[in-house]
CSV table of C-alpha atoms in Angstrom, one decimal:
chain,number,residue,atom,x,y,z
A,1,UNK,CA,5.1,-26.5,138.4
A,2,UNK,CA,3.6,-28.6,135.1
A,3,UNK,CA,0.5,-27.4,137.3
A,4,UNK,CA,1.1,-24.3,137.3
A,5,UNK,CA,2.3,-24.2,133.8
A,6,UNK,CA,-1.6,-25.3,132.8
A,7,UNK,CA,-2.4,-22.9,134.5
A,8,UNK,CA,-1.1,-20.1,132.1
A,9,UNK,CA,-1.5,-21.7,129.4
A,10,UNK,CA,-5.4,-22.0,129.6
A,11,UNK,CA,-5.8,-18.2,131.1
A,12,UNK,CA,-3.7,-17.1,127.9
A,13,UNK,CA,-6.0,-19.5,125.2
A,14,UNK,CA,-9.2,-17.6,127.4
A,15,UNK,CA,-7.9,-14.4,126.7
A,16,UNK,CA,-7.3,-15.0,122.9
A,17,UNK,CA,-11.1,-16.2,122.9
A,18,UNK,CA,-12.2,-13.4,124.7
A,19,UNK,CA,-10.3,-11.3,122.3
A,20,UNK,CA,-12.3,-12.8,119.1
A,21,UNK,CA,-15.3,-11.8,119.9
A,22,UNK,CA,-16.7,-8.7,118.6
A,23,UNK,CA,-18.6,-6.6,120.6
A,24,UNK,CA,-22.5,-6.4,120.1
A,25,UNK,CA,-22.0,-2.8,118.6
A,26,UNK,CA,-19.3,-4.3,116.0
A,27,UNK,CA,-22.2,-7.4,115.5
A,28,UNK,CA,-23.3,-6.5,111.5
A,29,UNK,CA,-27.1,-6.3,111.1
A,30,UNK,CA,-29.2,-8.3,109.2
A,31,UNK,CA,-32.8,-7.8,108.1
A,32,UNK,CA,-35.2,-10.0,106.8
A,33,UNK,CA,-36.6,-7.7,103.9
A,34,UNK,CA,-33.8,-6.1,102.2
A,35,UNK,CA,-36.5,-4.2,100.9
A,36,UNK,CA,-38.2,-0.5,101.2
A,37,UNK,CA,-39.5,-0.8,104.9
A,38,UNK,CA,-42.6,0.5,107.0
A,39,UNK,CA,-41.4,4.3,107.5
A,40,UNK,CA,-44.6,5.2,109.3
A,41,UNK,CA,-47.2,4.2,111.6
A,42,UNK,CA,-50.4,4.5,109.1
A,43,UNK,CA,-52.2,1.3,108.6
A,44,UNK,CA,-55.6,0.2,107.5
A,45,UNK,CA,-58.4,-2.1,109.1
A,46,UNK,CA,-60.2,-4.4,106.1
A,47,UNK,CA,-63.7,-5.6,107.9
A,48,UNK,CA,-65.7,-7.9,106.4
A,49,UNK,CA,-69.3,-8.4,108.0
A,50,UNK,CA,-71.2,-11.4,106.8
A,51,UNK,CA,-75.3,-10.3,107.1
A,52,UNK,CA,-78.1,-13.4,107.6
A,53,UNK,CA,-79.4,-13.4,104.4
A,54,UNK,CA,-83.3,-12.5,105.3
A,55,UNK,CA,-81.7,-8.9,106.9
A,56,UNK,CA,-79.4,-8.1,104.6
A,57,UNK,CA,-81.9,-4.8,103.1
A,58,UNK,CA,-82.7,-4.2,106.9
A,59,UNK,CA,-78.8,-3.9,108.1
A,60,UNK,CA,-77.5,-2.2,104.9
A,61,UNK,CA,-80.7,0.6,106.0
A,62,UNK,CA,-79.4,1.1,109.4
A,63,UNK,CA,-75.9,1.3,108.4
A,64,UNK,CA,-76.6,4.0,106.4
A,65,UNK,CA,-78.7,6.0,108.9
A,66,UNK,CA,-76.1,5.8,111.7
A,67,UNK,CA,-72.6,5.5,109.9
A,68,UNK,CA,-72.3,8.7,111.1
A,69,UNK,CA,-72.2,8.2,114.8
A,70,UNK,CA,-68.9,5.6,113.3
A,71,UNK,CA,-67.1,8.1,110.9
A,72,UNK,CA,-67.3,10.4,114.3
A,73,UNK,CA,-64.7,8.5,116.0
A,74,UNK,CA,-62.0,7.5,112.7
A,75,UNK,CA,-61.5,8.0,109.4
A,76,UNK,CA,-63.9,5.1,107.0
A,77,UNK,CA,-61.8,4.8,103.5
A,78,UNK,CA,-65.1,3.3,102.0
A,79,UNK,CA,-67.7,1.0,102.7
A,80,UNK,CA,-69.2,-1.8,99.7
A,81,UNK,CA,-71.8,-4.3,99.2
A,82,UNK,CA,-70.2,-7.1,97.9
A,83,UNK,CA,-72.4,-8.4,94.7
A,84,UNK,CA,-69.8,-11.1,93.1
A,85,UNK,CA,-67.8,-13.1,95.0
A,86,UNK,CA,-69.5,-12.8,98.5
A,87,UNK,CA,-72.7,-13.2,99.2
A,88,UNK,CA,-75.3,-10.8,101.8
A,89,UNK,CA,-71.7,-9.2,102.4
A,90,UNK,CA,-69.9,-5.7,103.3
A,91,UNK,CA,-66.3,-4.4,103.6
A,92,UNK,CA,-65.0,-1.3,104.7
A,93,UNK,CA,-61.3,-0.2,105.5
A,94,UNK,CA,-60.6,2.1,108.1
A,95,UNK,CA,-57.7,4.1,108.7
A,96,UNK,CA,-55.7,4.6,111.6
A,97,UNK,CA,-52.3,6.6,112.4
A,98,UNK,CA,-51.2,3.9,115.0
A,99,UNK,CA,-52.3,0.8,117.0
A,100,UNK,CA,-52.6,3.5,119.7
A,101,UNK,CA,-55.2,5.7,118.2
A,102,UNK,CA,-57.1,2.6,117.0
A,103,UNK,CA,-57.2,1.2,121.2
A,104,UNK,CA,-58.1,4.9,122.0
A,105,UNK,CA,-61.0,4.7,119.3
A,106,UNK,CA,-62.6,1.4,120.2
A,107,UNK,CA,-62.1,2.3,124.0
A,108,UNK,CA,-64.0,5.6,123.1
A,109,UNK,CA,-66.8,3.6,121.3
A,110,UNK,CA,-67.4,1.0,123.8
A,111,UNK,CA,-68.1,4.1,126.1
A,112,UNK,CA,-70.4,5.7,123.6
A,113,UNK,CA,-74.1,5.1,124.3
A,114,UNK,CA,-75.7,6.7,121.1
A,115,UNK,CA,-73.3,4.3,119.0
A,116,UNK,CA,-74.1,1.4,121.2
A,117,UNK,CA,-78.0,1.6,121.7
A,118,UNK,CA,-78.5,3.3,118.1
A,119,UNK,CA,-76.1,0.8,115.6
A,120,UNK,CA,-74.5,-2.2,118.0
A,121,UNK,CA,-77.4,-3.6,119.8
A,122,UNK,CA,-79.2,-3.9,116.6
A,123,UNK,CA,-76.5,-4.2,114.1
A,124,UNK,CA,-75.0,-7.4,115.8
A,125,UNK,CA,-78.0,-10.2,116.0
A,126,UNK,CA,-78.0,-9.3,112.0
A,127,UNK,CA,-74.7,-10.5,111.4
A,128,UNK,CA,-73.7,-14.1,110.9
A,129,UNK,CA,-69.8,-13.5,111.4
A,130,UNK,CA,-67.4,-11.0,111.6
A,131,UNK,CA,-63.7,-10.6,110.1
A,132,UNK,CA,-60.6,-8.4,110.1
A,133,UNK,CA,-57.4,-7.6,109.0
A,134,UNK,CA,-54.6,-5.1,109.5
A,135,UNK,CA,-53.0,-3.9,106.5
A,136,UNK,CA,-50.4,-1.3,105.2
A,137,UNK,CA,-50.0,0.1,101.7
A,138,UNK,CA,-46.8,-1.2,100.0
A,139,UNK,CA,-44.0,1.3,99.6
A,140,UNK,CA,-45.0,2.2,96.4
A,141,UNK,CA,-48.8,2.7,96.8
A,142,UNK,CA,-51.1,5.6,98.0
A,143,UNK,CA,-54.8,6.1,98.2
A,144,UNK,CA,-56.3,7.4,94.6
A,145,UNK,CA,-59.5,8.7,95.1
A,146,UNK,CA,-61.8,7.4,91.9
A,147,UNK,CA,-62.5,9.8,89.2
A,148,UNK,CA,-66.1,9.6,89.8
A,149,UNK,CA,-68.3,9.4,92.4
A,150,UNK,CA,-70.2,5.3,92.2
A,151,UNK,CA,-69.2,3.0,89.6
A,152,UNK,CA,-67.8,-0.3,91.0
A,153,UNK,CA,-64.8,-1.8,92.8
A,154,UNK,CA,-62.8,-4.7,92.2
A,155,UNK,CA,-61.1,-6.0,95.3
A,156,UNK,CA,-58.2,-8.7,94.2
A,157,UNK,CA,-56.3,-10.6,96.8
A,158,UNK,CA,-53.3,-12.4,95.5
A,159,UNK,CA,-51.3,-15.1,97.9
A,160,UNK,CA,-48.0,-14.4,97.5
A,161,UNK,CA,-44.7,-16.5,98.0
A,162,UNK,CA,-42.8,-15.5,101.4
A,163,UNK,CA,-41.0,-12.5,101.5
A,164,UNK,CA,-43.0,-9.3,101.4
A,165,UNK,CA,-42.6,-6.8,98.3
A,166,UNK,CA,-38.7,-6.8,99.0
A,167,UNK,CA,-39.6,-10.3,97.1
A,168,UNK,CA,-42.2,-9.9,94.8
A,169,UNK,CA,-42.7,-6.1,94.9
A,170,UNK,CA,-40.9,-5.0,91.5
A,171,UNK,CA,-42.4,-7.6,89.3
A,172,UNK,CA,-45.8,-6.7,91.2
A,173,UNK,CA,-45.2,-2.8,90.7
A,174,UNK,CA,-44.7,-3.5,87.2
A,175,UNK,CA,-47.8,-5.0,86.5
A,176,UNK,CA,-50.1,-3.0,88.1
A,177,UNK,CA,-48.0,-0.1,86.6
A,178,UNK,CA,-48.9,-1.5,83.1
A,179,UNK,CA,-52.8,-1.5,83.4
A,180,UNK,CA,-52.9,1.6,85.2
A,181,UNK,CA,-50.5,3.7,83.2
A,182,UNK,CA,-52.5,2.7,80.0
A,183,UNK,CA,-55.6,3.5,81.0
A,184,UNK,CA,-57.1,0.0,81.9
A,185,UNK,CA,-57.8,1.1,85.5
A,186,UNK,CA,-57.6,3.0,88.2
A,187,UNK,CA,-56.4,1.7,91.1
A,188,UNK,CA,-57.5,3.0,94.9
A,189,UNK,CA,-54.3,1.3,96.1
A,190,UNK,CA,-52.1,-1.4,96.9
A,191,UNK,CA,-52.4,-3.2,100.4
A,192,UNK,CA,-50.0,-6.4,101.8
A,193,UNK,CA,-50.8,-7.9,104.9
A,194,UNK,CA,-49.5,-7.2,108.5
A,195,UNK,CA,-52.0,-9.2,111.1
A,196,UNK,CA,-54.2,-12.1,109.3
A,197,UNK,CA,-53.4,-14.6,106.4
A,198,UNK,CA,-49.5,-13.3,105.8
A,199,UNK,CA,-48.1,-12.6,102.2
A,200,UNK,CA,-51.0,-11.2,101.2
A,201,UNK,CA,-51.8,-8.3,98.4
A,202,UNK,CA,-55.1,-6.9,97.8
A,203,UNK,CA,-55.3,-4.8,94.8
A,204,UNK,CA,-58.2,-2.3,95.3
A,205,UNK,CA,-59.7,-1.5,91.5
A,206,UNK,CA,-61.8,1.1,90.2
A,207,UNK,CA,-64.2,1.0,86.8
A,208,UNK,CA,-67.4,2.5,85.9
A,209,UNK,CA,-69.3,-0.4,85.6
A,210,UNK,CA,-69.2,-4.3,85.6
A,211,UNK,CA,-69.3,-4.1,81.6
A,212,UNK,CA,-66.7,-1.6,81.3
A,213,UNK,CA,-64.5,-4.1,83.6
A,214,UNK,CA,-65.1,-6.9,81.2
A,215,UNK,CA,-64.3,-5.0,77.8
A,216,UNK,CA,-60.9,-3.5,79.5
A,217,UNK,CA,-60.2,-7.3,80.4
A,218,UNK,CA,-60.7,-8.6,76.9
A,219,UNK,CA,-58.3,-5.9,75.6
A,220,UNK,CA,-56.1,-5.3,78.2
A,221,UNK,CA,-55.3,-9.1,77.5
A,222,UNK,CA,-54.5,-9.0,74.2
A,223,UNK,CA,-51.6,-6.3,74.7
A,224,UNK,CA,-48.0,-8.0,75.2
A,225,UNK,CA,-47.3,-5.7,77.9
A,226,UNK,CA,-49.5,-6.7,79.9
A,227,UNK,CA,-49.2,-10.3,79.0
A,228,UNK,CA,-45.5,-9.8,79.8
A,229,UNK,CA,-45.5,-8.1,83.1
A,230,UNK,CA,-48.3,-10.4,84.6
A,231,UNK,CA,-46.5,-13.3,83.8
A,232,UNK,CA,-43.5,-12.4,85.6
A,233,UNK,CA,-45.3,-11.6,88.5
A,234,UNK,CA,-47.4,-14.5,88.7
A,235,UNK,CA,-43.7,-16.5,88.9
A,236,UNK,CA,-44.4,-15.5,93.3
A,237,UNK,CA,-48.1,-15.8,93.2
A,238,UNK,CA,-49.8,-18.6,95.2
A,239,UNK,CA,-53.3,-18.5,94.8
A,240,UNK,CA,-55.9,-14.9,93.8
A,241,UNK,CA,-59.3,-14.1,94.6
A,242,UNK,CA,-61.5,-11.6,93.4
A,243,UNK,CA,-64.8,-9.8,94.9
A,244,UNK,CA,-67.3,-7.1,92.5
A,245,UNK,CA,-68.7,-4.3,94.8
A,246,UNK,CA,-70.7,-1.4,94.7
A,247,UNK,CA,-69.9,1.5,97.0
A,248,UNK,CA,-72.3,2.9,99.6
A,249,UNK,CA,-73.3,6.2,99.0
A,250,UNK,CA,-72.0,7.4,102.3
A,251,UNK,CA,-68.3,5.8,100.8
A,252,UNK,CA,-68.8,9.4,98.9
A,253,UNK,CA,-70.2,11.7,101.7
A,254,UNK,CA,-67.7,11.6,104.1
A,255,UNK,CA,-67.2,15.0,103.7
A,256,UNK,CA,-70.1,16.2,105.6
A,257,UNK,CA,-72.2,13.4,107.0
A,258,UNK,CA,-70.9,14.8,110.7
A,259,UNK,CA,-74.1,16.0,112.2
A,260,UNK,CA,-76.1,14.9,109.1
A,261,UNK,CA,-78.3,12.1,108.4
A,262,UNK,CA,-76.9,10.4,105.1
A,263,UNK,CA,-79.0,9.3,102.4
A,264,UNK,CA,-80.2,5.4,102.0
A,265,UNK,CA,-77.0,3.5,100.9
A,266,UNK,CA,-77.2,2.6,97.3
A,267,UNK,CA,-75.8,-1.2,98.1
A,268,UNK,CA,-77.6,-4.1,97.2
A,269,UNK,CA,-80.7,-4.9,99.3
A,270,UNK,CA,-81.1,-8.0,97.9
A,271,UNK,CA,-80.3,-11.4,99.6
A,272,UNK,CA,-80.1,-14.6,98.0
């Protein structure tokens, strides 16, 4: 009898425990980020190539002549030669609608005899290294074409504290917005990292010239609104770096590149 009572008592406790556990459907949902979520698959691949110094001019000439073989497969946002912040280096941005699209593009390029024979087989021996990163636009940014062709571009890179735009987005948005809203600079796009170094933000700025950039920075640093916004954003900052870049001529001629021979790249052909 004692054993029977113990059996029913244990069974009752087990039933109460089962009833107290919520089903998966009623469990509360939790997100790592509490800010705006990525709602579409579009991403941007940042590519950086380091060129052997004595082959810098030859690489730029070859790329200018053969870039149409590559843009036949996917969209090029821009292609630049780095003047300050990196020697014998080029930087380019490619847009993809999904990872599946990128995979299909890479597969098609591997089977494209013109691309392999006329460009890859000649260009690869000229490089000393390659690197790439996958970027999304931050939720409040979109690609903005520069007001004029040419000019210079600054790629400013910020290593932020972990957490993504949900953590630093508001302060960073204010820092960028005060500069663009006051007419100090033109932001082509603001990106945050998905693959590569994490918690990085890249701002691609456009200026008419390097001297204009220098003059604007001197003026903006005396603007109390800019100073206040930058100080607030800096609370989330770990480190930063930048590059000043010249656009290649075909960056401004993408719309008519297909089937035509582009002009010589107006990038620096110097080597150091």
